[in-house]
CSV table of C-alpha atoms and ligand atoms in Angstrom, one decimal:
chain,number,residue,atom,x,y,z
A,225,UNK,CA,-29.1,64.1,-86.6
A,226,UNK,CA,-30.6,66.9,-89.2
A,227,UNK,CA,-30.9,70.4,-88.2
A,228,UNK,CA,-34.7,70.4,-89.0
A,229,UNK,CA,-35.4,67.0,-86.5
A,230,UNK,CA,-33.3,69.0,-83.5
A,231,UNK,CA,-35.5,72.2,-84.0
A,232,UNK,CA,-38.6,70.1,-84.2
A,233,UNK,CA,-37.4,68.0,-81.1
A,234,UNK,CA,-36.7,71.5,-79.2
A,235,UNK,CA,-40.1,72.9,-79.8
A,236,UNK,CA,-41.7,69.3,-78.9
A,237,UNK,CA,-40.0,70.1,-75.6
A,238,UNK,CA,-40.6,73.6,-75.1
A,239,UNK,CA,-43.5,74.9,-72.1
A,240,UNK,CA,-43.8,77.9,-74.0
A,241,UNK,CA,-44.4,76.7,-77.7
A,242,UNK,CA,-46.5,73.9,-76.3
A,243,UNK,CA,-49.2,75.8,-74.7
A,244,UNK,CA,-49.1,78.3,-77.5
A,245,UNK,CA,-49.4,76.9,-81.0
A,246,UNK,CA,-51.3,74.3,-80.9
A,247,UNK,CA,-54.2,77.1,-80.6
A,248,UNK,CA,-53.5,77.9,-84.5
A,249,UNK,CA,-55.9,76.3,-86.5
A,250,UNK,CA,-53.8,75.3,-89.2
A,251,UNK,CA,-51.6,73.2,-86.8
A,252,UNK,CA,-55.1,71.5,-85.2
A,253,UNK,CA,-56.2,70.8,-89.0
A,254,UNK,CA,-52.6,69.3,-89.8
A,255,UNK,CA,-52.8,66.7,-87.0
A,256,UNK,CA,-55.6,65.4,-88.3
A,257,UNK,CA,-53.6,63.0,-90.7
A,258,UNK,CA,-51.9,61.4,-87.7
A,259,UNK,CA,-55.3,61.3,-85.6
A,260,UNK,CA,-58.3,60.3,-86.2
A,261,UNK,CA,-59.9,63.0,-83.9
A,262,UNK,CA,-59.4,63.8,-80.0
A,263,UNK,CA,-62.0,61.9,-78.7
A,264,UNK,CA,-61.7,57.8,-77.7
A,265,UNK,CA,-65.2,57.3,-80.2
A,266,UNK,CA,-62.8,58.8,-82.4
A,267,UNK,CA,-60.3,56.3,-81.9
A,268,UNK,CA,-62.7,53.4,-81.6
A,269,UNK,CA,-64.3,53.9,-85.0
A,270,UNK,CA,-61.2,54.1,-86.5
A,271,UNK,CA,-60.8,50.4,-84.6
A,272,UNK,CA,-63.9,49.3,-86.3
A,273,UNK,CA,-62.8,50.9,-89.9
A,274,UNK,CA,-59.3,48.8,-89.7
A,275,UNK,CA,-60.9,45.6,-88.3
A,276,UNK,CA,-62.7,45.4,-91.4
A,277,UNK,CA,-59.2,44.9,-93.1
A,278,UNK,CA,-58.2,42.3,-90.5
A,279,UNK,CA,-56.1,45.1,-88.5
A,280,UNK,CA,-56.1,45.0,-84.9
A,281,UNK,CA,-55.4,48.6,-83.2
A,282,UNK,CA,-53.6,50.0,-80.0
A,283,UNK,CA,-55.1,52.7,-78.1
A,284,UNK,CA,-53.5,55.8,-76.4
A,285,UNK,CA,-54.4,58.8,-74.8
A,286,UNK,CA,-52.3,61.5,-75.4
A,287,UNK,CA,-50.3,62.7,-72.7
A,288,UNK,CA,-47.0,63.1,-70.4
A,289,UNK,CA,-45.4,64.6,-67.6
A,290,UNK,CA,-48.3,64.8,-65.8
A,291,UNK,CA,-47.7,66.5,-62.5
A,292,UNK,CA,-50.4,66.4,-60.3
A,293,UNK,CA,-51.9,63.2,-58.2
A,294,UNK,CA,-55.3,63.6,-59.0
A,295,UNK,CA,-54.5,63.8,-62.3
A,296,UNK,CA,-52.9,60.5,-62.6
A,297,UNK,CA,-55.9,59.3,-60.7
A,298,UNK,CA,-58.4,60.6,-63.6
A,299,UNK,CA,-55.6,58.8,-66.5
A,300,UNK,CA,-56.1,55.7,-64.4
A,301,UNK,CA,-59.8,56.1,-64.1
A,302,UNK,CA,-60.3,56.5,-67.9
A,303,UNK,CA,-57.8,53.5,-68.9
A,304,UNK,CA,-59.6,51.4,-66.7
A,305,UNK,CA,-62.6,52.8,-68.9
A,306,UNK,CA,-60.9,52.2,-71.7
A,307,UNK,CA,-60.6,48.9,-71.5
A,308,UNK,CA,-64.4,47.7,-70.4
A,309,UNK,CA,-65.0,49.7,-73.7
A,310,UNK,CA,-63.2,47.9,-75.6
A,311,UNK,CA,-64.5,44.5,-74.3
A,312,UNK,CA,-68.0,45.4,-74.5
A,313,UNK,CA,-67.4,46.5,-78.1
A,314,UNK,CA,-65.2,43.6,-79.0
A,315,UNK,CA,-62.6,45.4,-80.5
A,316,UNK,CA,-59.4,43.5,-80.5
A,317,UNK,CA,-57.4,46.7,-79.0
A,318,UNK,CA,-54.6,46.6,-76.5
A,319,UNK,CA,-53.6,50.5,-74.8
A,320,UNK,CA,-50.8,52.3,-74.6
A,321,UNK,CA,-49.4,54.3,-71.5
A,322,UNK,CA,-46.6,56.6,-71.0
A,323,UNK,CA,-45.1,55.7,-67.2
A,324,UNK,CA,-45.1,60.1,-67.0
A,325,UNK,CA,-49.0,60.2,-67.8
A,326,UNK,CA,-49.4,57.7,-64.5
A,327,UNK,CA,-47.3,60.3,-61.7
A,328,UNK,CA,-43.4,59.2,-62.8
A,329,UNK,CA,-42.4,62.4,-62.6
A,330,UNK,CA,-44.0,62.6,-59.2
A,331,UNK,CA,-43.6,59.3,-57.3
A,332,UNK,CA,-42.5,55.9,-58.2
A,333,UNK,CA,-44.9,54.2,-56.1
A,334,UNK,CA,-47.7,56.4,-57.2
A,335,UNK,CA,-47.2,55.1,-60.8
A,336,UNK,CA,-46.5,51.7,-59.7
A,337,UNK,CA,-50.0,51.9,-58.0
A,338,UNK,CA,-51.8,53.3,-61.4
A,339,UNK,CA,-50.3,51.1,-63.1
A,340,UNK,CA,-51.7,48.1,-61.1
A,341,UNK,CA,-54.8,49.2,-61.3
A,342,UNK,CA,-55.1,49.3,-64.9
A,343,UNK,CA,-52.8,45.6,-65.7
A,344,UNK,CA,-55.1,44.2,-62.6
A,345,UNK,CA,-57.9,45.7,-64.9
A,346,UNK,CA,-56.8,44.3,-68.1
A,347,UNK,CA,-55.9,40.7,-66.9
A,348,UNK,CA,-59.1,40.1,-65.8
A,349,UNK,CA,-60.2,41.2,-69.2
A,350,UNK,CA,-57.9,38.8,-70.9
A,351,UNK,CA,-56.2,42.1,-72.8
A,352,UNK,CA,-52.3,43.4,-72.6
A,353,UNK,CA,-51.0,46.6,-71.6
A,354,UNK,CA,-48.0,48.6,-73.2
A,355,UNK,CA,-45.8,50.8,-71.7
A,356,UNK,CA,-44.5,53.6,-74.0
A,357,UNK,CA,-40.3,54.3,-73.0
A,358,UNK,CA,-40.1,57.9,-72.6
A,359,UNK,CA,-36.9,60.3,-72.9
A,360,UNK,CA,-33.3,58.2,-72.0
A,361,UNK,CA,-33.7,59.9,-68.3
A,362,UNK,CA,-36.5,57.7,-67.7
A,363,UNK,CA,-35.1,54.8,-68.9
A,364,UNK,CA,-34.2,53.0,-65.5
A,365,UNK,CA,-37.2,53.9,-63.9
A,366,UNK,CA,-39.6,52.4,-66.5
A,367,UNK,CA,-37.5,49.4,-67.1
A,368,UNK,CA,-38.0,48.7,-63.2
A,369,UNK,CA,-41.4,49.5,-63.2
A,370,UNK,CA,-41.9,46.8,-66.2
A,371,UNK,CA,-39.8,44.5,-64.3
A,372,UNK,CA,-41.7,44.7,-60.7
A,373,UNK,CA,-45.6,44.8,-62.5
A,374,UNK,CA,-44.3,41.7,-65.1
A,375,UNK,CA,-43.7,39.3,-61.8
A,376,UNK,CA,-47.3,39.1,-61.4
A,377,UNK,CA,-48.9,39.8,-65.4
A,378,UNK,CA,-47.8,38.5,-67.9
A,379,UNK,CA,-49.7,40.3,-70.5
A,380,UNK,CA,-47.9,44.1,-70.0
A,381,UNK,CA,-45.2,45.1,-72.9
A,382,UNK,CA,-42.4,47.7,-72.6
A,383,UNK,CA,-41.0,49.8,-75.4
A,384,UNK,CA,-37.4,49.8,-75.9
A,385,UNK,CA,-35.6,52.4,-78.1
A,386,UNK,CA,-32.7,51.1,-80.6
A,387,UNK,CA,-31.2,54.4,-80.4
A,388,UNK,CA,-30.1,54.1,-77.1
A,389,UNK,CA,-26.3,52.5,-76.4
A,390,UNK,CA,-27.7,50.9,-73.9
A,391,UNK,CA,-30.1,48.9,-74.8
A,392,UNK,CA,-28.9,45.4,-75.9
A,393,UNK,CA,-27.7,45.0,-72.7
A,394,UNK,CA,-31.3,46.0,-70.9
A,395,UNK,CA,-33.3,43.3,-73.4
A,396,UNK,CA,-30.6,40.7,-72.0
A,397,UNK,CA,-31.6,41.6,-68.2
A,398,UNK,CA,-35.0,41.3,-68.9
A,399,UNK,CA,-34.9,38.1,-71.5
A,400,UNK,CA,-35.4,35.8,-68.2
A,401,UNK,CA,-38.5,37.3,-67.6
A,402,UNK,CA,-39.9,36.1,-70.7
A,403,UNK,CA,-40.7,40.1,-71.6
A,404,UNK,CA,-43.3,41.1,-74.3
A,405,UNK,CA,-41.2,44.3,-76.2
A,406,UNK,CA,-41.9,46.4,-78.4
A,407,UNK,CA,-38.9,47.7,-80.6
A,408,UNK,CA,-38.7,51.3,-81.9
A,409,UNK,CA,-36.2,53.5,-83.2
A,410,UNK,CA,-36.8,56.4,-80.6
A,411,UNK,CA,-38.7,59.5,-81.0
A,412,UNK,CA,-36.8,61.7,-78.4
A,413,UNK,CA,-34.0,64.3,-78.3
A,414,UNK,CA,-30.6,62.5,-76.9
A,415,UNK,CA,-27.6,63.5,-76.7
A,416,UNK,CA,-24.1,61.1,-78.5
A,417,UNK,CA,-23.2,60.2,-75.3
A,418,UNK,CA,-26.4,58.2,-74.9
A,419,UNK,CA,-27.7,57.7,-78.3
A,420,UNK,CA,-26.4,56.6,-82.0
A,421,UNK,CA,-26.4,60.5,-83.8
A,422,UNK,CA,-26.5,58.2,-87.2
A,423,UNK,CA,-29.6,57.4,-88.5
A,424,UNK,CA,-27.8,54.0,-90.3
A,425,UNK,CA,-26.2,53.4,-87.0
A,426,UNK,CA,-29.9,53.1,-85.3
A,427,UNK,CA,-31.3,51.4,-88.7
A,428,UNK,CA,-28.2,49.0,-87.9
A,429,UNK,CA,-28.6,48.6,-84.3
A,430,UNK,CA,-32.6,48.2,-84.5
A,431,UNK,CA,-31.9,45.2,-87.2
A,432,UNK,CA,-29.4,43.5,-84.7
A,433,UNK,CA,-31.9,43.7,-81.9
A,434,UNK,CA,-34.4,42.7,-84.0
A,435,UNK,CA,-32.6,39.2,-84.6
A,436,UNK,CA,-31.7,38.9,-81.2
A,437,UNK,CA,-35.2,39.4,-79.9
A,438,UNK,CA,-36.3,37.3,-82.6
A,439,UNK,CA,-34.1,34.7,-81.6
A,440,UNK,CA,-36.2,34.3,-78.2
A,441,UNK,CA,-39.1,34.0,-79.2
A,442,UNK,CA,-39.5,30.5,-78.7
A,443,UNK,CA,-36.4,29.9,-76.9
A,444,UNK,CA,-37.3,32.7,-74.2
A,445,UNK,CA,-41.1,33.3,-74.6
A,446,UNK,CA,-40.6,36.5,-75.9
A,447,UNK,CA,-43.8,38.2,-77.6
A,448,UNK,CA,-42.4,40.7,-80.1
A,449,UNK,CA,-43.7,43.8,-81.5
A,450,UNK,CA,-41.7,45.2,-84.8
A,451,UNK,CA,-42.4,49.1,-84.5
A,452,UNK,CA,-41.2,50.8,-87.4
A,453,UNK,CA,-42.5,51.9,-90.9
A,454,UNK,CA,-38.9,51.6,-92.0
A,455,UNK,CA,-39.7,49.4,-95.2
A,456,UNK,CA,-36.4,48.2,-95.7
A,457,UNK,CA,-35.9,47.0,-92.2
A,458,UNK,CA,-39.3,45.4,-92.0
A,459,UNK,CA,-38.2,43.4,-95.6
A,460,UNK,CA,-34.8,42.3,-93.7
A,461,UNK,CA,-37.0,41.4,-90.6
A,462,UNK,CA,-39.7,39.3,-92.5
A,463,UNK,CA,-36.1,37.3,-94.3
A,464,UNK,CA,-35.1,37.2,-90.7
A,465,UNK,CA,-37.6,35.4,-88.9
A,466,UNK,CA,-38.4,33.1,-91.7
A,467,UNK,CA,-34.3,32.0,-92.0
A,468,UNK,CA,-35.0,31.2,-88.1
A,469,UNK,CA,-38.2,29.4,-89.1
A,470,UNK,CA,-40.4,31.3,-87.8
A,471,UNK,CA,-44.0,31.9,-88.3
A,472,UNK,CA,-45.9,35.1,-89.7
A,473,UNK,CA,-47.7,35.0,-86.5
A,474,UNK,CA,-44.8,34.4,-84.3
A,475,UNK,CA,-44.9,38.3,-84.1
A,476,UNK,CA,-46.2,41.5,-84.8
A,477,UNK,CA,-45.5,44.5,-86.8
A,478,UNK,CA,-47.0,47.7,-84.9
A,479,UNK,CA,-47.5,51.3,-86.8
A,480,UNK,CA,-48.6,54.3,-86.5
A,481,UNK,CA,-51.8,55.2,-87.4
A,482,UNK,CA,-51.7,57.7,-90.8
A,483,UNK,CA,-48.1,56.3,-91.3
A,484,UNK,CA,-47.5,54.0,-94.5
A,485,UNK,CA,-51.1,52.8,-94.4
A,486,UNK,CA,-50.6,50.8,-97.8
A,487,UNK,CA,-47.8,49.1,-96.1
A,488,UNK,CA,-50.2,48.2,-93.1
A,489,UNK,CA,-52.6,47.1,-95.3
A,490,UNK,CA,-50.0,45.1,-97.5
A,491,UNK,CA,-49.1,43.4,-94.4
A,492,UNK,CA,-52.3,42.3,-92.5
A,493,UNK,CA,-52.7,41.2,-96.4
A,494,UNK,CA,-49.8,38.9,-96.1
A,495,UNK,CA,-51.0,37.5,-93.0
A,496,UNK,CA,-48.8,39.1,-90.5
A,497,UNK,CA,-50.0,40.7,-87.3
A,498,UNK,CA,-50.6,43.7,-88.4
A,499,UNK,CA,-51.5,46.4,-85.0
A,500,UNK,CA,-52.1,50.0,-85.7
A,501,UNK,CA,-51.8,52.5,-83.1
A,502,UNK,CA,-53.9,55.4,-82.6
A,503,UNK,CA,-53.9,58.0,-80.3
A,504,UNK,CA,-56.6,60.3,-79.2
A,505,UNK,CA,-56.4,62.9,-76.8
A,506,UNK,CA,-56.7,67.3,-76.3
A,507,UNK,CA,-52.6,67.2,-75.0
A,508,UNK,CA,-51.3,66.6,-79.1
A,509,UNK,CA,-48.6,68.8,-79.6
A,510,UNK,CA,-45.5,67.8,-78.3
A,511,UNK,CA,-46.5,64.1,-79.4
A,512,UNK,CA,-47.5,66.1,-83.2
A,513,UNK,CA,-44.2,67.5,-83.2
A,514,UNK,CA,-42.1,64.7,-83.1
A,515,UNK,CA,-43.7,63.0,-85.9
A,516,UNK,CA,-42.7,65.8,-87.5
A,517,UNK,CA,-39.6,65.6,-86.5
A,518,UNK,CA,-39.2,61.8,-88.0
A,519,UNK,CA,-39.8,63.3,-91.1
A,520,UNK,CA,-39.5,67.2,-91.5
A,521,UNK,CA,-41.0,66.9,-95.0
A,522,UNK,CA,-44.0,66.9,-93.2
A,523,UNK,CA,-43.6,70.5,-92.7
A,524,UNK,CA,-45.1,71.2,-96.0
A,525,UNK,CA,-48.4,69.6,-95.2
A,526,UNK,CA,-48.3,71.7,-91.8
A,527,UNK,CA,-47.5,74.8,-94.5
A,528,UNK,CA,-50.3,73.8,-96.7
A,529,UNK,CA,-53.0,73.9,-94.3
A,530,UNK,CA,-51.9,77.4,-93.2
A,531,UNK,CA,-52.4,78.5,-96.8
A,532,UNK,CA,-55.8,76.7,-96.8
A,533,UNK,CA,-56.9,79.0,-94.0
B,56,FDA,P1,-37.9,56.2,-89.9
B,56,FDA,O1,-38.0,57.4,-89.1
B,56,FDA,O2,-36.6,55.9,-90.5
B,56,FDA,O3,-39.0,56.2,-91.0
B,56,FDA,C1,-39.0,55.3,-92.1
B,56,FDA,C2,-40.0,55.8,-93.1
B,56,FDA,O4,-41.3,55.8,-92.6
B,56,FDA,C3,-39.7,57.2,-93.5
B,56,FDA,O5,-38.8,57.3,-94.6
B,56,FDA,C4,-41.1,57.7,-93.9
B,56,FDA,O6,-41.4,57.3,-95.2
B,56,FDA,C5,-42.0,57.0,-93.0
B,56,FDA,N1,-42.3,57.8,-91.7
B,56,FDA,C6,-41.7,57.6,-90.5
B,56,FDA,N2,-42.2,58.5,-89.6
B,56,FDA,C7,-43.1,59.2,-90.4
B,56,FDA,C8,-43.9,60.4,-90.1
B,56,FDA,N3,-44.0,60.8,-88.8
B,56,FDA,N4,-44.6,60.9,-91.0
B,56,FDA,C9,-44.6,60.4,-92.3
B,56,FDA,N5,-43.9,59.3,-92.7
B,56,FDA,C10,-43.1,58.8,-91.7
B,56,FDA,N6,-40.8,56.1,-79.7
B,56,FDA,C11,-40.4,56.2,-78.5
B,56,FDA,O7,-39.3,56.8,-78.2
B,56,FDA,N7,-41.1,55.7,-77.4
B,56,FDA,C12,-42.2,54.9,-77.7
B,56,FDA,O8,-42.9,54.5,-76.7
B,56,FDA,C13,-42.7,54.8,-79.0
B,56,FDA,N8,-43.8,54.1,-79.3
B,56,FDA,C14,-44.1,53.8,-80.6
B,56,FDA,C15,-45.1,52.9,-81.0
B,56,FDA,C16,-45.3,52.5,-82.3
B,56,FDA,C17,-46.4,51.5,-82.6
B,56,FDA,C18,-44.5,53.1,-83.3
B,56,FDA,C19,-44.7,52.7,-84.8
B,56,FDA,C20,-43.5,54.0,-83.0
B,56,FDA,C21,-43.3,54.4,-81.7
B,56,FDA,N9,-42.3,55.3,-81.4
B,56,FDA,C22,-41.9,55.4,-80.0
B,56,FDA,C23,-41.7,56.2,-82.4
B,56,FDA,C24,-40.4,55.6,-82.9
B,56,FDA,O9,-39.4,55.7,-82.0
B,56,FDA,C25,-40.0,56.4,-84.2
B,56,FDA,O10,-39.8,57.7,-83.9
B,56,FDA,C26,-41.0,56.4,-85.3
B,56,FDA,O11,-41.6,55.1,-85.5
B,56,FDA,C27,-40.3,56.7,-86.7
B,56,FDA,O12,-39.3,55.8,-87.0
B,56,FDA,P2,-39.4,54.6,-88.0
B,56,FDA,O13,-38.9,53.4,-87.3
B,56,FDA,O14,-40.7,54.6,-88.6
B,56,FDA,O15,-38.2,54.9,-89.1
């Protein structure tokens, strides 16, 4: 792992920073590539712009670790918002939630309870929800969560991170349950104990996941979401699933809003499923900083903006 990505990771996890720079301008001005603005009209007519180019979106409020009830209560309340929104607007948009944003850190149950609320909300709705995997000491929490709300929806997705050692042998715990995943490389800060520390180790392990979970598709009833912007990898993937005779709609591809947008727009193109995530949201910065972090060139743009000011 670079130098640059553990300082960036660092600061993403530091109180201190987090409260005070995202108060710089500069930094507020810089986000605005990976954002289309803080509000959820923000993120909805960013929805509206990509439909038009036969890309369906994912919506997420920014947020984690939050560590008061009533807080959780208001994320619930405004997921649960969310989603009539979306229905009334007829956006073809799924959300996003980080297990921490819904009490995690708090009580199991509590989150377990929020989370009800808002699959109970989104199955009557005919929509899915996703549940974002979080740093590697969360990892057995959330994959029980997932495991005790999927025996009663089946539209709710987890997130699993090819970094981890682990994680081959999670997907084949949860294949019987028919699981809708979504793969990533991981965003977080883990130690090599836990975690491949070679990028072309995780590029390796996220192709040999990939397979596998492409693999059970039909034979398992496994709805797959490829989330990376890795262009090689996605190539390999697309060979992959068609050698298996599989369908471009068999699965998805899911990026990141701002990130390889030709490439998004290449796909949908194509005629894959092509689903966009966007986030919205005041609490940015520790989120901000690990994009950075996937690519510390990104610094400069933060650097350019400051000279702008
Ligand atoms: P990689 O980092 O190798 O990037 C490949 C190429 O993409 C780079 O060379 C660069 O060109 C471009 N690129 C990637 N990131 C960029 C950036 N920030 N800015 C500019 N260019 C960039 N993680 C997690 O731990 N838990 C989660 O729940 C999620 N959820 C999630 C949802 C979705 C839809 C996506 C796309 C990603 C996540 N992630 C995540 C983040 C994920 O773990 C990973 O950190 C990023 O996707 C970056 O890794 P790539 O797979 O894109 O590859």
């Amino acid at each position: 792992m670079s130098l640059a990505r553990n300082a960036l990771l660092w600061i993403s996890e530091n109180r201190t920073l987090r409260q005070t720079l995202p108060r710089y301008k500069f930094i507020r001005r810089a986000v605005s590539r990976f954002m289309p603005g803080e509000e959820l009209a923000d993120a909805m007519q960013a929805g509206d712009k990509l439909k038009e180019k036969k890309l369906t979106v994912i919506l997420t409020r920014l947020g984690e670790n939050v560590a008061d009830a009533a807080e959780t209560a208001e994320v619930k309340n405004h997921y649960l918002g969310v989603l009539q929104q979306i229905q009334q607007r007829g956006l073809d948009a799924y959300i996003s939630i980080k297990p921490t944003q819904l009490g995690l850190d708090l009580n199991e149950e509590l989150c377990f309870k929020n989370l009800t609320a808002i699959v109970e909300r989104a199955a009557a709705l005919q929509n899915w929800v996703w549940i974002d995997m979080e740093q590697s000491g969360y990892v057995d929490r959330t994959l029980a969560l997932y495991k005790k709300v999927r025996k009663n929806y089946p539209k709710v997705g987890l997130c699993v991170q090819a970094y981890l050692y682990r994680t081959q042998k999670d997907l084949e715990a949860l294949l019987p349950l028919s699981p809708a995943i979504r793969l990533v490389k991981g965003a977080y800060m883990e130690p090599a104990n836990i975690a491949y520390p070679k990028k072309s180790d995780v590029d390796a392990n996220f192709f040999a996941l990939a397979k596998m979970l492409l693999a059970n598709v039909k034979k398992n009833g496994v709805t797959l979401g490829i989330a990376t912007h890795d262009k090689i990898l996605i190539k390999k993937i697309q060979e992959e699933a068609e050698a298996q005779g599989l369908a471009k709609n068999d699965y998805e591809f899911q990026l990141l809003y701002g990130i390889q947008t030709d490439e998004q727009f290449r796909l949908a193109a194509e005629g894959y499923r092509m689903r966009v995530l966007i986030s919205y949201g005041s609490y940015w910065f520790p989120w901000y900083v690990r994009r950075l972090a996937e690519r510390p060139a990104n610094i400069l743009f933060v650097l350019k903006n400051l000279f702008r000011s």
